[in-house]
CSV table of C-alpha atoms and ligand atoms in Angstrom, one decimal:
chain,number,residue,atom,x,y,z
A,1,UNK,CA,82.8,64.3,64.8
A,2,UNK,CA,84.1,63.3,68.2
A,3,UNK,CA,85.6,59.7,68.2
A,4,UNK,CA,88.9,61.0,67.9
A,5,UNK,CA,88.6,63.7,69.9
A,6,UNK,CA,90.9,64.1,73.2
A,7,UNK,CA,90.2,66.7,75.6
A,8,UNK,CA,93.3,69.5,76.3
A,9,UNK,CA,95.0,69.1,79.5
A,10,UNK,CA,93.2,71.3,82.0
A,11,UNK,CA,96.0,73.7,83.4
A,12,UNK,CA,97.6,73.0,86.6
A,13,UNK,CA,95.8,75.4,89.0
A,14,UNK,CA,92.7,73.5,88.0
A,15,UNK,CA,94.6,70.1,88.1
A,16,UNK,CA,95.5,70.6,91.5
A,17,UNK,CA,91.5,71.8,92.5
A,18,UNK,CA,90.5,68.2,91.3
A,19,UNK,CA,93.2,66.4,93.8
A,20,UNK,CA,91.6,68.3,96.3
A,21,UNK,CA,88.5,67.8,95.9
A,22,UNK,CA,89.3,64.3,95.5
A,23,UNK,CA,92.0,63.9,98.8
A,24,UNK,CA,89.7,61.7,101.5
A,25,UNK,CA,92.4,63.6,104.5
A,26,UNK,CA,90.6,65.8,106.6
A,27,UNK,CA,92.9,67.7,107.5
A,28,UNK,CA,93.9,68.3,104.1
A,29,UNK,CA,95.2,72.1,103.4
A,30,UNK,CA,94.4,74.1,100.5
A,31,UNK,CA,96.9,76.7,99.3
A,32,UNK,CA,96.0,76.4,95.5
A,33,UNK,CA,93.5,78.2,94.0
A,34,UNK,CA,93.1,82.1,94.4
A,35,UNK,CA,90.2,82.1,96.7
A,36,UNK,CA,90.6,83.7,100.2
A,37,UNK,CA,89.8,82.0,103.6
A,38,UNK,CA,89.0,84.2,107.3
A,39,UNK,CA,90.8,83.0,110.2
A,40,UNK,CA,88.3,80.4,110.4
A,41,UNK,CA,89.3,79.0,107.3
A,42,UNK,CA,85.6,80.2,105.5
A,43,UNK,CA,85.2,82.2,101.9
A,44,UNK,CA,82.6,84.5,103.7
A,45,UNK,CA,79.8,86.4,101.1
A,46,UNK,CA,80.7,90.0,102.0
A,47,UNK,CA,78.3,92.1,104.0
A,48,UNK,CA,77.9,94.5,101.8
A,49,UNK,CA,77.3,92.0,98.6
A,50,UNK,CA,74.4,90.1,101.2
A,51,UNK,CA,72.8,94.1,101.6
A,52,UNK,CA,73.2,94.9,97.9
A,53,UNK,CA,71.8,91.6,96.9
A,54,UNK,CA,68.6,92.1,99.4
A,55,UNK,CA,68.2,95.7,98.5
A,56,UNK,CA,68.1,94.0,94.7
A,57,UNK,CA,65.9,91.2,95.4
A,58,UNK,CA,63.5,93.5,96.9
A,59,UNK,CA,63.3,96.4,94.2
A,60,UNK,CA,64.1,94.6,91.1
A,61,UNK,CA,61.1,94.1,88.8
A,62,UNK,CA,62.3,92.7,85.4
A,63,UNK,CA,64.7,90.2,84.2
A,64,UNK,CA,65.4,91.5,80.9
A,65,UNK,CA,68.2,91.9,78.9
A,66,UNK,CA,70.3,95.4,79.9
A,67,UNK,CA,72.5,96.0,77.3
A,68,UNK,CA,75.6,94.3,74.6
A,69,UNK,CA,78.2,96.3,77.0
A,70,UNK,CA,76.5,95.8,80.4
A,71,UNK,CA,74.6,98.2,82.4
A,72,UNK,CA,76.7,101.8,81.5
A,73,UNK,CA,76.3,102.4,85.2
A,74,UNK,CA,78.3,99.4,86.6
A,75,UNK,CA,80.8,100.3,83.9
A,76,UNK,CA,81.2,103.8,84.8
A,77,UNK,CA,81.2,103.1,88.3
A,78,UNK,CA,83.8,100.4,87.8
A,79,UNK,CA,85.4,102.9,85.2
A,80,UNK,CA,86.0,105.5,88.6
A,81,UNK,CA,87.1,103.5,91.0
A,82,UNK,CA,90.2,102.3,88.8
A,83,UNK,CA,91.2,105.6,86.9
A,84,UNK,CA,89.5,108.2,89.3
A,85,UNK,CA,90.3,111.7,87.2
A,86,UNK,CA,93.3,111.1,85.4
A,87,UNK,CA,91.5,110.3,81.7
A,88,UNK,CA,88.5,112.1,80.6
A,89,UNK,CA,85.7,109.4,80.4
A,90,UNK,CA,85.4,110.3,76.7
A,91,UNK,CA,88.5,109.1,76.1
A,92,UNK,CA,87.7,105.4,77.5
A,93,UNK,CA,85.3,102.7,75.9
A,94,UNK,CA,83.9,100.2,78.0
A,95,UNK,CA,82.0,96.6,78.7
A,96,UNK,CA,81.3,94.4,81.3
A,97,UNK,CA,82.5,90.7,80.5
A,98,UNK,CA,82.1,87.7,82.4
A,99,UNK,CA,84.4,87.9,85.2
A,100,UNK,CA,88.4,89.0,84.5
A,101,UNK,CA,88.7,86.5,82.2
A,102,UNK,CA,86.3,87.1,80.2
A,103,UNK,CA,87.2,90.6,80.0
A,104,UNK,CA,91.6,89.3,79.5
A,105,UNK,CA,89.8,87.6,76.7
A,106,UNK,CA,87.7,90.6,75.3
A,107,UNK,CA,91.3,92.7,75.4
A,108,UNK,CA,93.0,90.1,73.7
A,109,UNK,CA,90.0,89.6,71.1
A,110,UNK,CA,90.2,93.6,70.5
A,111,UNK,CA,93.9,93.6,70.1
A,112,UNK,CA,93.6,90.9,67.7
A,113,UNK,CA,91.1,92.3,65.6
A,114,UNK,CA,92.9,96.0,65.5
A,115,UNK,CA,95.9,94.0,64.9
A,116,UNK,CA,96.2,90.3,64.1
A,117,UNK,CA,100.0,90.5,63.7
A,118,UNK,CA,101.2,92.1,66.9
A,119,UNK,CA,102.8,89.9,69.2
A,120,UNK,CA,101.6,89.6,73.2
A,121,UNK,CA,104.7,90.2,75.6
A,122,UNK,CA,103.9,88.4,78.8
A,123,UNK,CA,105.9,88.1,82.4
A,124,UNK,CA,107.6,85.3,83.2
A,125,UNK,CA,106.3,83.6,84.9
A,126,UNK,CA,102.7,84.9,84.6
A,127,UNK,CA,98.8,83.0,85.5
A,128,UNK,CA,99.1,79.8,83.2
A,129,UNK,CA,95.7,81.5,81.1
A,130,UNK,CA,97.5,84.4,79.9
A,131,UNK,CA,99.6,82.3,77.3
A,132,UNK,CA,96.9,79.9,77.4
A,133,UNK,CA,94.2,82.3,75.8
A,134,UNK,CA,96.8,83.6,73.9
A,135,UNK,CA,97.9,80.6,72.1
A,136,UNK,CA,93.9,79.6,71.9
A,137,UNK,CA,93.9,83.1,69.7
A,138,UNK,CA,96.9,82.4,67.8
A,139,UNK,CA,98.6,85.4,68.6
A,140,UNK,CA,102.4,85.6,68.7
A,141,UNK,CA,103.4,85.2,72.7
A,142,UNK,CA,106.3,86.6,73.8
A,143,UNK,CA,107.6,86.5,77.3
A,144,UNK,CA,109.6,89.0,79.0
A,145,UNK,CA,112.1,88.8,82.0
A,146,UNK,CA,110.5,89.5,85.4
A,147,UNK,CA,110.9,88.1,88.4
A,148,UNK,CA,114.1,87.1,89.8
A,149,UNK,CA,114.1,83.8,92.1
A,150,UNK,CA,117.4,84.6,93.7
A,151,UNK,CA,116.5,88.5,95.7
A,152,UNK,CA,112.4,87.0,95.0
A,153,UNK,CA,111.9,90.7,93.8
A,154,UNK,CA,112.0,92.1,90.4
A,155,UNK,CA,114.5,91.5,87.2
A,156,UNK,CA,114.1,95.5,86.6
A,157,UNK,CA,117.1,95.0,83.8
A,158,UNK,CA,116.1,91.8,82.2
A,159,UNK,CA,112.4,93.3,81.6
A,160,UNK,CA,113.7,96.5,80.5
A,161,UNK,CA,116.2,95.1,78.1
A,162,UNK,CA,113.3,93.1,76.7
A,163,UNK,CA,110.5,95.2,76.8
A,164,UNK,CA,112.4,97.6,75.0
A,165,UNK,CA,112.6,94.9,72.2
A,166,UNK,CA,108.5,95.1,71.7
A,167,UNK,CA,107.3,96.5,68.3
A,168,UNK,CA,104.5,100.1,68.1
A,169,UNK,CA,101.3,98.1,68.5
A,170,UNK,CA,102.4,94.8,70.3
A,171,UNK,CA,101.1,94.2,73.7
A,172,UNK,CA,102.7,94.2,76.8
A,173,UNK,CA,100.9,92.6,79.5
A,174,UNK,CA,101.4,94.3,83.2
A,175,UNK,CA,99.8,92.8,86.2
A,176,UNK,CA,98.1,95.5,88.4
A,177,UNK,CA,99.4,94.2,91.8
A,178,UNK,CA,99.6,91.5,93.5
A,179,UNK,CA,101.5,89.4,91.0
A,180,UNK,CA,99.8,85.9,89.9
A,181,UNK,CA,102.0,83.8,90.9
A,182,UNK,CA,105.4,85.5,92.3
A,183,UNK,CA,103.2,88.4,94.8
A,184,UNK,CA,106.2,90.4,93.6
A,185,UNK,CA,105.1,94.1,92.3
A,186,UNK,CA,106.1,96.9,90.4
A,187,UNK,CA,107.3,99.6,92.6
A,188,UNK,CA,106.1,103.2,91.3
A,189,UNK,CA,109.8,104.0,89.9
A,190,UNK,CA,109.0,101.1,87.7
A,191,UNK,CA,105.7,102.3,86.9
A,192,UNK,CA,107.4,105.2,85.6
A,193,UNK,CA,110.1,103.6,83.9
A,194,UNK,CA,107.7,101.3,82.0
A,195,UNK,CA,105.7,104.0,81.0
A,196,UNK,CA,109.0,105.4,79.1
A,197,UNK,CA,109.9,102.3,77.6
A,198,UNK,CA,106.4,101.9,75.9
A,199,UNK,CA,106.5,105.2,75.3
A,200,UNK,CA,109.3,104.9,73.6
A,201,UNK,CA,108.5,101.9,71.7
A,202,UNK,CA,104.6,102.4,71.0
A,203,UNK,CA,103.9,99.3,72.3
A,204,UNK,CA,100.3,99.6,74.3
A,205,UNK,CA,100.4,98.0,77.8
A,206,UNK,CA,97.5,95.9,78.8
A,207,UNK,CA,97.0,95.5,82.7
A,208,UNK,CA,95.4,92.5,84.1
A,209,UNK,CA,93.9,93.7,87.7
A,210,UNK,CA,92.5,91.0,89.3
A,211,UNK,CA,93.3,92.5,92.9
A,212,UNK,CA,92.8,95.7,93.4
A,213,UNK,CA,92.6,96.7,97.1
A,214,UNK,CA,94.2,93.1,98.1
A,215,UNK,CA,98.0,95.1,98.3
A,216,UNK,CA,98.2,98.7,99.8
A,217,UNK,CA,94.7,99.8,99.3
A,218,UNK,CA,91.9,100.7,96.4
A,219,UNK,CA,94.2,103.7,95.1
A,220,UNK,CA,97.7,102.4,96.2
A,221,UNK,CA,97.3,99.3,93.7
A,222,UNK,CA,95.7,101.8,91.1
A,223,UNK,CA,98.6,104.4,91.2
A,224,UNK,CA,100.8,102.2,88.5
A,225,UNK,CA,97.6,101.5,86.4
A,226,UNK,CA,97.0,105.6,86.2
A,227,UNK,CA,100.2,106.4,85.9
A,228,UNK,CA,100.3,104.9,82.6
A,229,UNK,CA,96.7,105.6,82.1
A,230,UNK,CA,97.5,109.5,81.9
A,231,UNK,CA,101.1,109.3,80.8
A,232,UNK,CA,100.2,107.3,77.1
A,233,UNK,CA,97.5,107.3,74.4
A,234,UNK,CA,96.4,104.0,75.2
A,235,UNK,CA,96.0,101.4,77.0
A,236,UNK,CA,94.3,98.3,77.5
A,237,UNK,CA,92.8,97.0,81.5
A,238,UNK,CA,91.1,93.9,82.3
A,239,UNK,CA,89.0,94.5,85.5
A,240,UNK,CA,87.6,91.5,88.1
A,241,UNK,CA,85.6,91.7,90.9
A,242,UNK,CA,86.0,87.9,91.8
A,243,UNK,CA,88.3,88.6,94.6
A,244,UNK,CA,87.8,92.2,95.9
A,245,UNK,CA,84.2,91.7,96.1
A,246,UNK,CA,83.9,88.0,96.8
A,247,UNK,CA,81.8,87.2,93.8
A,248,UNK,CA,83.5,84.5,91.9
A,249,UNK,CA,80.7,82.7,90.4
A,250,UNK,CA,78.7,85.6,89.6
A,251,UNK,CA,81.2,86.0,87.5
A,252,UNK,CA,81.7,90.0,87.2
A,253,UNK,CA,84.2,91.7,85.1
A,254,UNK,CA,85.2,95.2,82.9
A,255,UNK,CA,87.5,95.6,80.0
A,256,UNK,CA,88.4,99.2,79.0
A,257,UNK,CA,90.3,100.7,76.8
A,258,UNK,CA,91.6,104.1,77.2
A,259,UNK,CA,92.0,105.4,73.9
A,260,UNK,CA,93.1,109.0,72.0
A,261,UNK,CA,90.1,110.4,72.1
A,262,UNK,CA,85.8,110.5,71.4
A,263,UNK,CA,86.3,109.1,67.9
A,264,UNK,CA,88.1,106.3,68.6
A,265,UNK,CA,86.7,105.7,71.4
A,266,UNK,CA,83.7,105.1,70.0
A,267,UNK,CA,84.9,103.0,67.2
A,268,UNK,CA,85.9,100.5,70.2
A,269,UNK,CA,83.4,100.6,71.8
A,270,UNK,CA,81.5,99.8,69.0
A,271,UNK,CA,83.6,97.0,68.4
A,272,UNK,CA,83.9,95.7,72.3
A,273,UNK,CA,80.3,95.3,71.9
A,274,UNK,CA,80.2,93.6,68.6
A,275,UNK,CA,83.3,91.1,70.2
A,276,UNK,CA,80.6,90.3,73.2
A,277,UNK,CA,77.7,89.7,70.6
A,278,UNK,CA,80.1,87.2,69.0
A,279,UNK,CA,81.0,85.6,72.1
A,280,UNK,CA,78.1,85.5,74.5
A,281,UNK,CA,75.9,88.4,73.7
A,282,UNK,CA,75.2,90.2,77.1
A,283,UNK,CA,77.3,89.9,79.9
A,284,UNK,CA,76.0,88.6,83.2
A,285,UNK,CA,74.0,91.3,85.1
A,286,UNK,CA,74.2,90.0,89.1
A,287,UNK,CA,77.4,90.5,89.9
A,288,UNK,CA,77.7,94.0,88.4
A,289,UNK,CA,74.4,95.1,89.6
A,290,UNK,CA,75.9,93.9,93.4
A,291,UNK,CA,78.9,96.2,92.4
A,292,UNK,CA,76.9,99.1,91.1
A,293,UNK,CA,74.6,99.0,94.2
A,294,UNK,CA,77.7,99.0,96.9
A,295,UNK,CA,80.0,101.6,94.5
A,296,UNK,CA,76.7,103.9,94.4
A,297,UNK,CA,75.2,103.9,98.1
A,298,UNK,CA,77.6,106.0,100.6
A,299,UNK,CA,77.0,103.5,103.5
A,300,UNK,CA,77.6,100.2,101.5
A,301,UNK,CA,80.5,101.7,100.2
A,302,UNK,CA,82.3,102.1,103.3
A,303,UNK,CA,81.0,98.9,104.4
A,304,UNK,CA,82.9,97.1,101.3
A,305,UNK,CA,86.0,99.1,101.7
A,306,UNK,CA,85.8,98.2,105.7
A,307,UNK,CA,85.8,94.7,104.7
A,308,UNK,CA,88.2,95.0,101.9
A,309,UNK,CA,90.8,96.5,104.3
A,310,UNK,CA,90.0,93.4,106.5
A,311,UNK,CA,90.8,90.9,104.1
A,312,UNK,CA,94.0,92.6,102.9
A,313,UNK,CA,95.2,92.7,106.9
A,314,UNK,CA,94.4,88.9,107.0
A,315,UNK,CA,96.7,88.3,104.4
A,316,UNK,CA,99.8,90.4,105.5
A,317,UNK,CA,99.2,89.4,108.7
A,318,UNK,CA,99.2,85.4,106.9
A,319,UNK,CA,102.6,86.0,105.2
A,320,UNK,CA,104.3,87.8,108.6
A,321,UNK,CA,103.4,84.9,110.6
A,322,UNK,CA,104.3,82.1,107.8
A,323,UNK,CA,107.7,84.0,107.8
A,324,UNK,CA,107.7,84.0,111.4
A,325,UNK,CA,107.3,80.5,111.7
A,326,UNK,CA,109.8,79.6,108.7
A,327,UNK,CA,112.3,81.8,110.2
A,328,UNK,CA,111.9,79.5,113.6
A,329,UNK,CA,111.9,76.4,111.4
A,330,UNK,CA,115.1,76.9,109.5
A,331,UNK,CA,116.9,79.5,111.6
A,332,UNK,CA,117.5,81.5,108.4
A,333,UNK,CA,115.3,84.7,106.9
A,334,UNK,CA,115.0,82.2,103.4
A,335,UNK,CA,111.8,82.4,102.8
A,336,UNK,CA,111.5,86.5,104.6
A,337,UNK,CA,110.1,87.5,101.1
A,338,UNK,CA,106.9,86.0,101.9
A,339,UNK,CA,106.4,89.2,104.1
A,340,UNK,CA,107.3,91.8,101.4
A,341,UNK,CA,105.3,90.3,98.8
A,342,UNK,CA,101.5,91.5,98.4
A,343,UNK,CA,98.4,89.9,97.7
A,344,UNK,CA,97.5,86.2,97.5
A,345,UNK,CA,100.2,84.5,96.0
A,346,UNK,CA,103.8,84.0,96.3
A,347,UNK,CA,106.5,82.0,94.8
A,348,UNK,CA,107.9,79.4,98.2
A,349,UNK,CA,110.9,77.9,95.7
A,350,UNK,CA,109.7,74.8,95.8
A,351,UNK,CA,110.8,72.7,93.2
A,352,UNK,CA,107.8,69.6,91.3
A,353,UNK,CA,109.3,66.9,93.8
A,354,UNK,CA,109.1,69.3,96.8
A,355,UNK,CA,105.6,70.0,95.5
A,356,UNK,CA,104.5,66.9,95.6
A,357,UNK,CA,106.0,65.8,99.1
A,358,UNK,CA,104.1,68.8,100.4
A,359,UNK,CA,100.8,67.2,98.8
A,360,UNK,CA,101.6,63.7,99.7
A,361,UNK,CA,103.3,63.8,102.8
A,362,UNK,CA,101.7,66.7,104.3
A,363,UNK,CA,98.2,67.3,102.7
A,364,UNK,CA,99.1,70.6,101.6
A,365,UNK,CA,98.3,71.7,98.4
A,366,UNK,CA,100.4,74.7,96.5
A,367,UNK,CA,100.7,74.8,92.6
A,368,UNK,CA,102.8,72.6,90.6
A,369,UNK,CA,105.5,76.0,90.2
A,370,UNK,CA,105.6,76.2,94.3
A,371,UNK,CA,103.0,79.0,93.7
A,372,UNK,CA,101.1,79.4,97.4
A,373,UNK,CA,97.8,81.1,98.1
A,374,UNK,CA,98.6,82.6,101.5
A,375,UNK,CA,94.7,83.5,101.8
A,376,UNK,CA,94.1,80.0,102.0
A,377,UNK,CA,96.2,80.1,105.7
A,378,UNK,CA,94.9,80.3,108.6
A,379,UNK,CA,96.5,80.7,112.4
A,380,UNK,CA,95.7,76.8,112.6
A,381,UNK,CA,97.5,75.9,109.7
A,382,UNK,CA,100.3,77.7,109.6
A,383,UNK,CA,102.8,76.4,112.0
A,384,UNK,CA,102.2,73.2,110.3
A,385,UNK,CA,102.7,74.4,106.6
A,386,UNK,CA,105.8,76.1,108.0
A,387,UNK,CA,107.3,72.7,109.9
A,388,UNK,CA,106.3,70.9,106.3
A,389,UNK,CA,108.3,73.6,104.1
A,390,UNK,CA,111.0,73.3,106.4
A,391,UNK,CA,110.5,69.6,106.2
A,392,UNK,CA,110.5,68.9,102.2
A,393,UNK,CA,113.0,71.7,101.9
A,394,UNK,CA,115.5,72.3,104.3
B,1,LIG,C1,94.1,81.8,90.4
B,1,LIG,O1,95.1,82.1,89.8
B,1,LIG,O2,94.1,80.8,91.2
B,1,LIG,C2,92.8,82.4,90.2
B,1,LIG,O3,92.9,83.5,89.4
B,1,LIG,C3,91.7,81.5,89.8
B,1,LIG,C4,91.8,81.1,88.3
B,1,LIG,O4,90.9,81.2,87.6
B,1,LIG,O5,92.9,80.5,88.0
């Protein structure tokens, strides 16, 4: 069964996380993967997760299974803090998943079974998984117009020529904020004027939100996502708490799907459950029980959100001082987008060769696109990250 078996390429953000991990420099720099780093270059456990997780440990008394969707708590409580009031919770089925991946891959596994011939419309670029998981389903991809490397902020008319070009019940794939891998967002105009287009079309949108609170704040980076949450029948959202929570490997994660109303809404649900039964049964409980516990207790809450607003000034403050530093390198404003993008990632312009001199040269490891995790900076490193992208690309 397996002699002739080759294994598929691994994609290049996990490529690049086995170089690292294999690099013997110790003063290698790690601007890969989308995990963030403090000023002292740690990936801290929150202090609200290490409360929620003693106030578990002490009060929980069984182990057993929960339930196909997750506990309905977490899920509700997950449910809020994303749409607040705009949809009536009986319009919008629910279930946790294993991380945001798992629950991109419920979405995609709903969409496929409502509709096996409607084509996914994805941004270009987008996070290598999307078409990955996409292909792995074998749905029809298709990629729309987005980001424009020459202003390194939107293409508003290239996406709106060809988002208008999507079929009623194809899939348009939005990122929340933070864009994986340009950091370059949707401004609320373009919120609106999306929400026209699909309207327009009947295409459903399906928002992958992987940072919430890691732009603006927990509602600023919801605004777009509830705009077209209350503006159109329905839509599709793929919820992690990897990164706003810290809780990567506990793997914790919501898909929802804001529907028309209590009947169909309960047909999905139905059939979100069934999907997880297929795929893994129940969901991890951990995680989500961490979330429920800090969403749920008034002083943890704040606590989070406290340290939430922490990490998201670390990384502005990251990008203003990389641009800084550039702008003292090169004696140009070049790379000044880095400070008007949001969230972990941006888009330096680097081209594979540049890449690799950065890796090779310098130790510093960014994706094989020239995708950066500013996160990963810290005060120490940046002055040299800026004097090697001036270096490999000046
Ligand atoms: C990333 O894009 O680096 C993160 O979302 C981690 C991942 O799973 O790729």
């Amino acid at each position: 069964m397996f002699d002739d078996l080759t294994a598929p390429e691994a994609d290049k953000i996990l490529r690049l996380m086995a170089m690292f991990a294999a690099d013997g420099r110790v003063d290698k720099v790690d601007l890969g993967v989308g995990v963030y780093r403090d000023p002292a270059g740690h990936t801290p456990i929150m202090a609200a997760v290490r409360r929620a997780e003693a106030a578990i440990a002490a009060e929980q008394v069984t182990k057993s299974y929960v339930g196909l969707s997750g506990d309905p708590a977490f899920c509700s409580a997950l449910r809020d803090l994303i749409l607040g009031d705009v949809v009536a919770p009986e319009r919008v089925a629910l279930c946790a998943t294993p991380g945001g991946t798992g629950a991109v891959r419920q979405a995609l596994e709903l969409a496929r079974h409502v509709s096996p011939d409607a084509a996914v419309w994805m941004p270009t670029p987008t996070w290598p998984n999307h078409p990955s998981m996409v292909g792995h389903l074998g749905q029809t991809a298709n990629s729309y117009r987005y980001y424009d490397e020459a202003t390194g902020g939107l293409d508003r008319e290239g996406m709106l020529a060809d988002l208008a070009q999507a079929k009623a019940g194809d899939v348009v794939l939005l990122h929340a904020c933070c864009h994986n891998p340009t950091g370059a967002d949707l401004r609320m105009e373009d919120w609106r004027t999306v929400g026209d287009v699909l309207d327009a079309t009947g295409a459903v949108p399906f928002i992958d939100m992987a940072y919430l609170g890691f732009a603006e704040g927990l509602t600023e980076d919801a605004t777009g996502t509830r705009h077209l949450a209350a503006r159109l029948p329905e839509v599709l959202i793929a919820a992690s708490c990897s990164k706003n929570f810290g809780l990567y490997r506990e793997r914790v994660g919501l898909c929802l799907a804001v529907t028309s109303g209590p009947g169909p809404r309960a047909a999905v649900a139905g059939t979100m459950a069934h999907l997880n039964r297929q795929t893994f049964a129940f969901p991890p409980d951990h995680g989500a029980r961490v979330v429920q516990t800090i969403l749920g207790d008034a002083e943890l809450r704040q606590m989070w959100e406290a340290e939430l607003t922490g990490m998201r000034e670390t990384m502005n403050a990251n990008r203003a001082a990389l641009a800084d530093a550039l702008r003292a390198e090169t004696g140009s404003d070049r790379f000044g987008f880095l400070g008007a993008h949001r969230g972990m990632f941006s888009l330096i312009g680097a081209d594979p060769a540049q890449v690799d001199r950065l890796r090779e040269d310098h130790g510093i490891y960014v994706v094989g696109d020239g995708r950066m995790n500013v996160a990963g900076l810290t005060p120490d490193t940046i002055p040299r990250v800026a004097r090697a992208i001036a270096d490999v690309m000046g």
